[in-house]
PDB file of C-alpha atoms in Angstrom:
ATOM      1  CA  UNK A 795       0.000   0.000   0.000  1.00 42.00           C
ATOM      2  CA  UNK A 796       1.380   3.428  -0.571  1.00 41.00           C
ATOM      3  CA  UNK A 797       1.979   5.961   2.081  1.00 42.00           C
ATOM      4  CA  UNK A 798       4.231   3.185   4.035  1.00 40.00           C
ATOM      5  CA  UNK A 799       1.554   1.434   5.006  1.00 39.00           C
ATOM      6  CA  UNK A 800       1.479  -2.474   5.130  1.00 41.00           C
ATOM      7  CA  UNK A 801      -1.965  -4.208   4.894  1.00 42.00           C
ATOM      8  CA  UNK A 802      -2.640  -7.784   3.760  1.00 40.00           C
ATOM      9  CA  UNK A 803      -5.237  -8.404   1.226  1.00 41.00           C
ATOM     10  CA  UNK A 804      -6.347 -12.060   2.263  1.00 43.00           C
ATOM     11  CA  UNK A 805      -6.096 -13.888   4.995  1.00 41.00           C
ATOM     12  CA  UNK A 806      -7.337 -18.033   5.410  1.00 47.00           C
ATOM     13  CA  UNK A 807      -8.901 -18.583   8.850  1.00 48.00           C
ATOM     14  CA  UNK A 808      -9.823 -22.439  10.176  1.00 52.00           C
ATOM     15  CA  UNK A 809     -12.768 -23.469  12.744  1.00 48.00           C
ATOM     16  CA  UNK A 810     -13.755 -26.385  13.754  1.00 52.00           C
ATOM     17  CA  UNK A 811     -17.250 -27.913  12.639  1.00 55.00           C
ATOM     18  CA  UNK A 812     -20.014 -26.320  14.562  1.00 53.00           C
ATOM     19  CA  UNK A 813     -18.024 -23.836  15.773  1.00 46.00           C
ATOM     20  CA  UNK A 814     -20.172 -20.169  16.210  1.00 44.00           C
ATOM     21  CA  UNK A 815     -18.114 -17.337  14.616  1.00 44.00           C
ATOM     22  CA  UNK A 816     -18.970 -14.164  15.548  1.00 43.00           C
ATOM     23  CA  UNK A 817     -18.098 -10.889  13.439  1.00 41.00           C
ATOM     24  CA  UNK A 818     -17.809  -7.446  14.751  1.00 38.00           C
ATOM     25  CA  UNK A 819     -18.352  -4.759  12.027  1.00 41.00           C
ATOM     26  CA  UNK A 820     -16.083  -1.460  12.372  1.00 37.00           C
ATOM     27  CA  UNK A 821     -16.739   1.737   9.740  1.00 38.00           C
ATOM     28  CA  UNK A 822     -13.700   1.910   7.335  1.00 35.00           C
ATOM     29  CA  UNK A 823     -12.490   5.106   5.795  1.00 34.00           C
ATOM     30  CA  UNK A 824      -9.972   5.844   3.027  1.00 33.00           C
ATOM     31  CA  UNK A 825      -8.449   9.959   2.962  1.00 34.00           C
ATOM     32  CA  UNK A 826      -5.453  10.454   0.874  1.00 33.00           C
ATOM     33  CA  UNK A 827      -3.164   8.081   1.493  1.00 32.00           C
ATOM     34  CA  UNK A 828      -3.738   7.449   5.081  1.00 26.00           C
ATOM     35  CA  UNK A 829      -5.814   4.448   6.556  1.00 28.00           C
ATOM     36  CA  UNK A 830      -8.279   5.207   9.456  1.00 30.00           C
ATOM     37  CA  UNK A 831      -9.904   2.321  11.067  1.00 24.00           C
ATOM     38  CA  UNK A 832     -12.838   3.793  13.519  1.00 26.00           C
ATOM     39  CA  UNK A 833     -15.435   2.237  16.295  1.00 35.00           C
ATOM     40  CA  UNK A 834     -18.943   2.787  15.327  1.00 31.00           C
ATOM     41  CA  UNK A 835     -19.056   5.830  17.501  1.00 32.00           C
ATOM     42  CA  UNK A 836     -16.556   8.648  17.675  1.00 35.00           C
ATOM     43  CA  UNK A 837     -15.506  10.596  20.745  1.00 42.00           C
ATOM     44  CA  UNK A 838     -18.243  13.316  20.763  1.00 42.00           C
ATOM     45  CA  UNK A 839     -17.295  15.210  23.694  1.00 40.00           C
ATOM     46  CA  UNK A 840     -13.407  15.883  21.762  1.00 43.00           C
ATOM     47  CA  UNK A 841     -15.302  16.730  18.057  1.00 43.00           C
ATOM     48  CA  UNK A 842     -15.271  20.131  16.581  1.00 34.00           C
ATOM     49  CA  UNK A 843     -19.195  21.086  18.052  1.00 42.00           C
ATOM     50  CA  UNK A 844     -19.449  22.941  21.258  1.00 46.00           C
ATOM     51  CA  UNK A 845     -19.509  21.400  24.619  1.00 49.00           C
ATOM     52  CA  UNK A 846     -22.827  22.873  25.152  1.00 51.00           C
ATOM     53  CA  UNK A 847     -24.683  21.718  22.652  1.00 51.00           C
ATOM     54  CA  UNK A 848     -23.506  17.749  23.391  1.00 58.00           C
ATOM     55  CA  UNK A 849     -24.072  18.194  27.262  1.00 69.00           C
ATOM     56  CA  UNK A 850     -27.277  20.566  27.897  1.00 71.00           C
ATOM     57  CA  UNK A 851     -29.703  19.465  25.030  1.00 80.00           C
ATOM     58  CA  UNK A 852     -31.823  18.071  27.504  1.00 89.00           C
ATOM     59  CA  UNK A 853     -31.433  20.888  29.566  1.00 85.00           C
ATOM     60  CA  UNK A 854     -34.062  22.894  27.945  1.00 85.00           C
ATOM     61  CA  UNK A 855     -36.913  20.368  27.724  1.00 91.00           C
ATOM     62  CA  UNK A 856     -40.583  21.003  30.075  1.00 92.00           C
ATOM     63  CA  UNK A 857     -39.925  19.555  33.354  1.00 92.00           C
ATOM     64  CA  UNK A 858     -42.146  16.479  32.486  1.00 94.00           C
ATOM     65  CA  UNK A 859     -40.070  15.601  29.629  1.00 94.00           C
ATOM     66  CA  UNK A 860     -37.244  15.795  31.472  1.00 94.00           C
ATOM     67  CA  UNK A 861     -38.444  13.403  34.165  1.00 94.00           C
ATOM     68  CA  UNK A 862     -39.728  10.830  31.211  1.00 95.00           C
ATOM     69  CA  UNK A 863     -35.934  10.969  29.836  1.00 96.00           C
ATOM     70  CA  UNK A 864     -34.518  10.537  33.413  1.00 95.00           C
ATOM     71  CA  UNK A 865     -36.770   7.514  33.864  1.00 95.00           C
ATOM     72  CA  UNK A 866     -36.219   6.058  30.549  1.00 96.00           C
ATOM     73  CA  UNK A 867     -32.087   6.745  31.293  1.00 95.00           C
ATOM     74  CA  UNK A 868     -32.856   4.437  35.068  1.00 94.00           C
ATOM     75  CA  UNK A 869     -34.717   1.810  33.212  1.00 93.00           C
ATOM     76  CA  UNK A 870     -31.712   1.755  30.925  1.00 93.00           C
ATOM     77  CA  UNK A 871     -28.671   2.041  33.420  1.00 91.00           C
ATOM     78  CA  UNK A 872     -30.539  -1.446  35.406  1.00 86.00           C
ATOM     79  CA  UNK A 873     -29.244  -3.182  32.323  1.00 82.00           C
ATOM     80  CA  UNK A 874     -26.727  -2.310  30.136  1.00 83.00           C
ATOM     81  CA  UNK A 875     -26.495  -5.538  28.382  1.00 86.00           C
ATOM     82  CA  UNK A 876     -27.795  -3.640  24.888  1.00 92.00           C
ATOM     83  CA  UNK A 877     -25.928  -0.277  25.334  1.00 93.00           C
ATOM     84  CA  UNK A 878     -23.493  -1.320  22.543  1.00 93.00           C
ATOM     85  CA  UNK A 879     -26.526  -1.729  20.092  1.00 94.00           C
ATOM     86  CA  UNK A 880     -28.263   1.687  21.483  1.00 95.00           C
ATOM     87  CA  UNK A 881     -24.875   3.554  21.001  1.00 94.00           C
ATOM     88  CA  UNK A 882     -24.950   2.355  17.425  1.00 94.00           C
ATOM     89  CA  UNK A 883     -28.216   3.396  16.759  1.00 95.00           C
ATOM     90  CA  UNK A 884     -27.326   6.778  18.107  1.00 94.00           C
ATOM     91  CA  UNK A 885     -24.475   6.932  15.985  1.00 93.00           C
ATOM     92  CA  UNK A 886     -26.427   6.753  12.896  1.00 95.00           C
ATOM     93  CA  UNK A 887     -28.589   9.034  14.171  1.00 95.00           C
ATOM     94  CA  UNK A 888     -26.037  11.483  14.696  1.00 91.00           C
ATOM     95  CA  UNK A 889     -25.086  10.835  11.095  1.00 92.00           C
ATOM     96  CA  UNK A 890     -28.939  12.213  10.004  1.00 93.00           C
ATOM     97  CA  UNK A 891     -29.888   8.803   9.065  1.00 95.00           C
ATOM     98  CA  UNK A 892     -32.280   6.308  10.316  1.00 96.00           C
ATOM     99  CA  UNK A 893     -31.183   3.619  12.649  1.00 95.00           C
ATOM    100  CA  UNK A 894     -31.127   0.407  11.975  1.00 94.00           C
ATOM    101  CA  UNK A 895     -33.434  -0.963  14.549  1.00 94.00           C
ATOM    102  CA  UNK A 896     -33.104  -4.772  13.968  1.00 93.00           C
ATOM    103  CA  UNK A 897     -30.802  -5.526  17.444  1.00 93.00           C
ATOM    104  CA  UNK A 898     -34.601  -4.455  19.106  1.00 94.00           C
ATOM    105  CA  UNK A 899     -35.835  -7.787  18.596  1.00 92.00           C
ATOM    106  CA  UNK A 900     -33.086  -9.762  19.776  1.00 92.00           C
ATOM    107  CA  UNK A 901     -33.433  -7.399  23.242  1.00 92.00           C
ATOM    108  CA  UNK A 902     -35.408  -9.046  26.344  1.00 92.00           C
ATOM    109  CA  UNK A 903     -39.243  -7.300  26.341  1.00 91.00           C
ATOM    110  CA  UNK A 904     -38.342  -4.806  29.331  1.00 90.00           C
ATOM    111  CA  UNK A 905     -34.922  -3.711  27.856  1.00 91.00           C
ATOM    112  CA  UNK A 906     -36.635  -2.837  24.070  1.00 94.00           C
ATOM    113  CA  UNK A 907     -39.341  -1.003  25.691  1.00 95.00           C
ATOM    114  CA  UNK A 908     -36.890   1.346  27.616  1.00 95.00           C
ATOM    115  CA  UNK A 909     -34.997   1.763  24.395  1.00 96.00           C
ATOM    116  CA  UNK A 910     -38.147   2.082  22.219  1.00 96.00           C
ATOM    117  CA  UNK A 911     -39.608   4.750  24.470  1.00 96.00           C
ATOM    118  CA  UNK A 912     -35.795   6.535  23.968  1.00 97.00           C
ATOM    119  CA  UNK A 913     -36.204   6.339  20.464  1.00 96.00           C
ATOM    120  CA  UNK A 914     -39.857   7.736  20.603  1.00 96.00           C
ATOM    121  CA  UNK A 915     -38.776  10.734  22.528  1.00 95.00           C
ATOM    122  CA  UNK A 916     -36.084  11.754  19.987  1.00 95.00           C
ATOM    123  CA  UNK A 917     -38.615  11.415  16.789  1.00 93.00           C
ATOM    124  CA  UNK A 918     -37.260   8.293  15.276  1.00 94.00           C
ATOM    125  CA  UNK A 919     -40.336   6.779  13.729  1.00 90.00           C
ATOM    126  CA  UNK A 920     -39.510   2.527  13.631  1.00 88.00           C
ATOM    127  CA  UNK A 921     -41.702   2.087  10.467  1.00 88.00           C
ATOM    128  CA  UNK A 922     -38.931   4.198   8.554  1.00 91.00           C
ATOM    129  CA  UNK A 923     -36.320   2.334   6.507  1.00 92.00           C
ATOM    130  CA  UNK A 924     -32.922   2.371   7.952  1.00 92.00           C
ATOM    131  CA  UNK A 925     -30.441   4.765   6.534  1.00 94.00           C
ATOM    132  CA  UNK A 926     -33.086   7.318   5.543  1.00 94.00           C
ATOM    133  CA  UNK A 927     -32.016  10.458   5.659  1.00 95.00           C
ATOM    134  CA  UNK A 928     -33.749  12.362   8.996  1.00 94.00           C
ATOM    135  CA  UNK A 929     -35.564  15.462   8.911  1.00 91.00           C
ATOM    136  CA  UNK A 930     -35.326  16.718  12.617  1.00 89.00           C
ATOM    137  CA  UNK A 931     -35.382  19.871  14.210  1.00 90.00           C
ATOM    138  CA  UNK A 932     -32.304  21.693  15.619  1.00 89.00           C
ATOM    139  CA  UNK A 933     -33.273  20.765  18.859  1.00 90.00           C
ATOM    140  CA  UNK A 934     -33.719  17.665  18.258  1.00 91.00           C
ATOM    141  CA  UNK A 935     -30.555  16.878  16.175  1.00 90.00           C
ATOM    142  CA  UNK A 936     -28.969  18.744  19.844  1.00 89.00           C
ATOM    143  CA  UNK A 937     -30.798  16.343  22.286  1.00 93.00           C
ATOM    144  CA  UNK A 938     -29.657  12.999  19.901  1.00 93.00           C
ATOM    145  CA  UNK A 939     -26.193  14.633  20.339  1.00 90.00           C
ATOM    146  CA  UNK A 940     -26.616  15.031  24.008  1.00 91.00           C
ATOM    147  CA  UNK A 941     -28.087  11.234  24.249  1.00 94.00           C
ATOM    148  CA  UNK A 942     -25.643   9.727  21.988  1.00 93.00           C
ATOM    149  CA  UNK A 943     -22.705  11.206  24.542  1.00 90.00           C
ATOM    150  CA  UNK A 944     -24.242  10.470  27.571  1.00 93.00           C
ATOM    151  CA  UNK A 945     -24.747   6.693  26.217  1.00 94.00           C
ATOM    152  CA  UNK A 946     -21.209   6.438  24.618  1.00 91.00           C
ATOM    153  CA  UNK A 947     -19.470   7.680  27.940  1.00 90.00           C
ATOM    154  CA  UNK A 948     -21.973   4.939  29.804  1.00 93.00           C
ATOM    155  CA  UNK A 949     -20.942   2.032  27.495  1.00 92.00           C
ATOM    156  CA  UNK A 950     -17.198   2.418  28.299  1.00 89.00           C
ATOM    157  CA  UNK A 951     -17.777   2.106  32.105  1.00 90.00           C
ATOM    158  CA  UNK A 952     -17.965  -0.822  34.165  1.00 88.00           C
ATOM    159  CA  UNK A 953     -21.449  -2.127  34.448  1.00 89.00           C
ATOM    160  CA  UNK A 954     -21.132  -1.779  37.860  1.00 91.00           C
ATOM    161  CA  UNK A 955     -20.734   1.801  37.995  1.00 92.00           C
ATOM    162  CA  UNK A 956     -24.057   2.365  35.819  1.00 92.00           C
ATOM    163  CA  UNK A 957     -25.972   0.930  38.705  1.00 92.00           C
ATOM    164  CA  UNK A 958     -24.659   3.182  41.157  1.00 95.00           C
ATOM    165  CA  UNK A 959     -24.937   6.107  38.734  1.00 95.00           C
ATOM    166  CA  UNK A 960     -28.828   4.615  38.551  1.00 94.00           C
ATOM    167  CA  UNK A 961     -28.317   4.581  42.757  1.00 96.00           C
ATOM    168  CA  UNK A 962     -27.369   7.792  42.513  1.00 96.00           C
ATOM    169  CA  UNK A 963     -29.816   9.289  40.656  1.00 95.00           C
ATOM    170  CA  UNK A 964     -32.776   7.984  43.038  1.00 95.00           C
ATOM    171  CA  UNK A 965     -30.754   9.343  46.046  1.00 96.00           C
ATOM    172  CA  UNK A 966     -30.755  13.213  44.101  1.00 95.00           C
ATOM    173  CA  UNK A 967     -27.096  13.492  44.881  1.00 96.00           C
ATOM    174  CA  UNK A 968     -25.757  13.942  41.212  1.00 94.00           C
ATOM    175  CA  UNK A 969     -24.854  17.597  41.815  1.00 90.00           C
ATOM    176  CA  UNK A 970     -22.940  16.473  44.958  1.00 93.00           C
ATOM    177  CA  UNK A 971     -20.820  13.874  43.143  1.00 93.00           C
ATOM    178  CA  UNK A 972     -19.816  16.232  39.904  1.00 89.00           C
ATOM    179  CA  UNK A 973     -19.063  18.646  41.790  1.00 88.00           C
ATOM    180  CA  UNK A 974     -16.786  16.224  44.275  1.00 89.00           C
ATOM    181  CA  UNK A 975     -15.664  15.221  40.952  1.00 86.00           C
ATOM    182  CA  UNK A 976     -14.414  18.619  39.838  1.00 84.00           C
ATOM    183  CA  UNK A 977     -12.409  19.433  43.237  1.00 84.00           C
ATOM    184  CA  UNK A 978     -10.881  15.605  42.826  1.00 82.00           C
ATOM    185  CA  UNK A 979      -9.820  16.551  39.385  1.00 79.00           C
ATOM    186  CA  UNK A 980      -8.109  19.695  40.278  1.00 78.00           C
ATOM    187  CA  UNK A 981      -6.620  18.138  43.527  1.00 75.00           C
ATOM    188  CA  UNK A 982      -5.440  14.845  42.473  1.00 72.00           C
ATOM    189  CA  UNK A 983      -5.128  15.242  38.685  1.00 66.00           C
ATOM    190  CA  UNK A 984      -3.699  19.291  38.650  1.00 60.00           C
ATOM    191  CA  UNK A 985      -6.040  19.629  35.668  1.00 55.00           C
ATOM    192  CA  UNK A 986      -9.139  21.396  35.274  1.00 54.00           C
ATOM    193  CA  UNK A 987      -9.598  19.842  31.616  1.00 53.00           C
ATOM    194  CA  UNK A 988     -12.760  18.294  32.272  1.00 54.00           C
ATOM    195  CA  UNK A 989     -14.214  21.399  34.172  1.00 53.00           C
ATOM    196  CA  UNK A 990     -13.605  23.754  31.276  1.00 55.00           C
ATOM    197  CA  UNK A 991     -15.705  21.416  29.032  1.00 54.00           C
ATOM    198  CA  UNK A 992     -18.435  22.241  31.093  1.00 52.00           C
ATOM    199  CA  UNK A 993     -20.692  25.090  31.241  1.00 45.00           C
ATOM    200  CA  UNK A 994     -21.796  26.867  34.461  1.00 47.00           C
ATOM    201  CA  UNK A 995     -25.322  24.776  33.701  1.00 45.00           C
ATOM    202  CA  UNK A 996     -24.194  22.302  36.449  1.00 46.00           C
ATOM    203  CA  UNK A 997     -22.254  24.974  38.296  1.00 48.00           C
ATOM    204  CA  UNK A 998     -19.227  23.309  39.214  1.00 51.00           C
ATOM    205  CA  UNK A 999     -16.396  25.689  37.786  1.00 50.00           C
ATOM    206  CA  UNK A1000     -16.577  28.038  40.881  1.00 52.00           C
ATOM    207  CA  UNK A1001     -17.647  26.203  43.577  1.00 57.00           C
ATOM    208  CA  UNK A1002     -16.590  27.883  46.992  1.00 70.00           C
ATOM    209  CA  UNK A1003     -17.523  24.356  48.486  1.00 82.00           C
ATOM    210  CA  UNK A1004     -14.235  22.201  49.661  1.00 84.00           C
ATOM    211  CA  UNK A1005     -14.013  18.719  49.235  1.00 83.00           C
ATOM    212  CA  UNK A1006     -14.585  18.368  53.513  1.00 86.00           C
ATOM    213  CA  UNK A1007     -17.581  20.499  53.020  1.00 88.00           C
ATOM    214  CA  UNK A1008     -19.007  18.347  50.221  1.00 91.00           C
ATOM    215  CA  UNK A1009     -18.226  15.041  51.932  1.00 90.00           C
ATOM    216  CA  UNK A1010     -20.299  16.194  54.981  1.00 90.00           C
ATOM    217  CA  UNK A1011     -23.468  16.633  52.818  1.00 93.00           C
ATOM    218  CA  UNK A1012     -23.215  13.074  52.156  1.00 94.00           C
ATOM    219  CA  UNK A1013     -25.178  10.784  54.150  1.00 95.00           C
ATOM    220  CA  UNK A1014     -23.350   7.290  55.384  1.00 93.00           C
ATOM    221  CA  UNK A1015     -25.681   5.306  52.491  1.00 96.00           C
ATOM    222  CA  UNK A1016     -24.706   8.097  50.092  1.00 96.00           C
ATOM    223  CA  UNK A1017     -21.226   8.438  51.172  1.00 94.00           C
ATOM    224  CA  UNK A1018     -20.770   5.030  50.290  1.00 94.00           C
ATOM    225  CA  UNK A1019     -22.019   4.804  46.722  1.00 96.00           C
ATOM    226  CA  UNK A1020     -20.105   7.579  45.824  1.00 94.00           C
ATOM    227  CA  UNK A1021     -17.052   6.107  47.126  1.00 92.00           C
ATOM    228  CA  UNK A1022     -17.958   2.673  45.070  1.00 93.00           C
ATOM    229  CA  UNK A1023     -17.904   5.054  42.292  1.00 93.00           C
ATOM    230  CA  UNK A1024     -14.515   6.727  42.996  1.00 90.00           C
ATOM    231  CA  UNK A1025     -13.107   3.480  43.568  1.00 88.00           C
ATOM    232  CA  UNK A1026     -13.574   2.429  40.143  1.00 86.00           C
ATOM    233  CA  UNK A1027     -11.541   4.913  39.268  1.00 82.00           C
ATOM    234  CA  UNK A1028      -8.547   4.446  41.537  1.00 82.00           C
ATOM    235  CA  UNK A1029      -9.367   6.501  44.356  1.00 84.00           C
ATOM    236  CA  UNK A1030      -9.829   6.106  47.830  1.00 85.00           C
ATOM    237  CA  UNK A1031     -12.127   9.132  49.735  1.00 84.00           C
ATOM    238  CA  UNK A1032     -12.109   8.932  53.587  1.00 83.00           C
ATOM    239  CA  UNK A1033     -15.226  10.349  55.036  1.00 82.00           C
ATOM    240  CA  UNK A1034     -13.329  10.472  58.870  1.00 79.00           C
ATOM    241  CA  UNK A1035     -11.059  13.111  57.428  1.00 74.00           C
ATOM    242  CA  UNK A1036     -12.229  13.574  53.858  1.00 70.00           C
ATOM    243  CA  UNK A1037      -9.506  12.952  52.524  1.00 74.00           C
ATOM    244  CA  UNK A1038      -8.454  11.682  49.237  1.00 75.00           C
ATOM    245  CA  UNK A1039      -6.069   9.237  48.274  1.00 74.00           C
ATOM    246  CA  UNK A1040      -5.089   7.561  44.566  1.00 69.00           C
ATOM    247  CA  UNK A1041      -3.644   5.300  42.077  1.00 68.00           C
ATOM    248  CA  UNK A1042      -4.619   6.334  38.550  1.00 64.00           C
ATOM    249  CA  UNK A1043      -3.035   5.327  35.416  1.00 64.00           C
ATOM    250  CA  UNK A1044      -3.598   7.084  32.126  1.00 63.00           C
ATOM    251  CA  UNK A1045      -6.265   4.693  31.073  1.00 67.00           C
ATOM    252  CA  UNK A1046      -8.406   5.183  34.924  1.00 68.00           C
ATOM    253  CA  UNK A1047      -7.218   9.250  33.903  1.00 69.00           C
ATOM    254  CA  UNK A1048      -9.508   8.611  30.485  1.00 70.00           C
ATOM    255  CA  UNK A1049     -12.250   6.764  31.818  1.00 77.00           C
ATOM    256  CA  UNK A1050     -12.650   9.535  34.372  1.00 80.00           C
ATOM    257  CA  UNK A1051     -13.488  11.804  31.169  1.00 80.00           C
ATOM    258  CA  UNK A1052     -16.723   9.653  30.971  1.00 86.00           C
ATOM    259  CA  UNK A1053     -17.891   9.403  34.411  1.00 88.00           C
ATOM    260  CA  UNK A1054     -17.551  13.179  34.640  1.00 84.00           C
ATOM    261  CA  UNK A1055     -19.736  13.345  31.498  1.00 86.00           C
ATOM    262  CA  UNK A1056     -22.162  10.885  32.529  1.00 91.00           C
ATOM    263  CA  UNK A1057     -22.598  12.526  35.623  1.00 91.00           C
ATOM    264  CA  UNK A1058     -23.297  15.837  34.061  1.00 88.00           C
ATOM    265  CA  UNK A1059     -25.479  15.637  31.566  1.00 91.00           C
ATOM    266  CA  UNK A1060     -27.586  13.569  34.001  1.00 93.00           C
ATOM    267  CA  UNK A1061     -27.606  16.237  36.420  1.00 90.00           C
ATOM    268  CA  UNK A1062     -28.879  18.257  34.103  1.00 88.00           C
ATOM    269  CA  UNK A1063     -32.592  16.564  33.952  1.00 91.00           C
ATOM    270  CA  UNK A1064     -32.608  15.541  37.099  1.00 86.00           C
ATOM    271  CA  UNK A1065     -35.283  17.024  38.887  1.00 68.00           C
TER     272      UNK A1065
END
């Protein structure tokens, strides 16, 4: 191939009889002479739109609809078994096109409701053909863009950690936690880089609330989910003395990225 790089044209594979093969499909794309081999969803929250626009399009819904998309979002986080399929859909979505909504009836009845109610609240009619193009409003193209970040960032965390998000979320703490996130960031990390990606919708970039001070409004049951959630991130917070303790690598450092994401946009319906 030109352009130095190396790629083999065929290549003989053997199985045993019987044996189930399964095949992943990844989107392949050919510019100049360079080869770029993608997942079916980009990072959204590093692409060229603003922050904004990815993180608050729910932000602006009525109050019920918010509360509809926070419920659908709990139904979803109790199983994220078909997250990979959802985030695909959501890609294509993002694309303008119509999803292709044939993983919904492999999906156990309770999960495809959740994710059929989802698709109902962001316009996507399922009698259209897939890869249609999509006629949708501005704010709706902004809350599939919002959705299809929030359920990327989920997909890349443990399942574990979606549950306690889902705790989270009953216990009305989420503002709490991002905002614990935040002053872990800057203490811990010496970065604010996930704080400026924010805007003051949340209103974490100038809290006046320390980290003791945000512990403390914590109760014992609330204290500890939040510290199952830090510990899946390689910290350790001690209520006694609130204070915070680590071992992070870079790949715990970029999985961080998508906690603090989750987190926000959730907190952003949550009423």
């Amino acid at each position: 191939a030109e352009g130095g790089f190396n790629a083999s044209t065929e290549e003989s594979l053997t199985y045993h009889a019987g044996t189930t093969v399964a095949f992943r499909v990844l989107k392949l794309r050919i510019d100049g002479d360079s080869l770029d081999v993608y997942h079916k969803t980009r990072s959204l929250i590093e692409s060229t739109s603003s922050p904004k626009n990815q993180l608050t399009g729910l932000a602006q819904l009525s109050e019920g609809t918010r509360l509809i998309f926070l419920q659908t979002f709990l139904e979803i986080l109790s199983s994220c078994d078909d997250l990979p399929d959802l985030e695909l859909m959501l890609y294509q979505m993002h694309e303008g096109l119509q999803p292709d909504l044939q993983a919904l009836h492999q999906m156990e009845d309770k999960n495809r409701a959740s994710i059929e109610r989802l698709l109902d609240l962001l316009g996507i009619r399922k009698a259209d053909p897939s890869g249609q193009p999509l006629t949708l409003s501005p704010q709706q193209n902004g809350i599939i863009e919002t959705v299809a970040t929030l359920i990327q960032s989920l997909n890349v965390l443990h399942p574990d950690t979606a549950i306690q998000l889902a705790t989270s979320i009953e216990m009305k703490i989420l503002p709490i936690q991002l905002k614990l996130m935040a002053k872990i960031e800057e203490r811990c990390l010496k970065s604010k880089d996930f704080i400026n990606q924010l805007d003051p919708v949340a209103n974490v970039q100038e809290t006046e609330e320390s980290l003791e001070t945000l512990v403390l409004q914590l109760t014992d049951k609330e204290f500890e989910v939040t510290q199952e959630i830090l510990e899946d991130f390689g910290f350790l917070l001690k209520r006694e003395t609130a204070s915070i303790s680590y071992d992070i690598d870079s790949d715990l450092q970029n999985l961080f990225c998508h906690i603090f994401v989750a987190l926000y946009i959730l907190s952003t319906i949550a009423i």
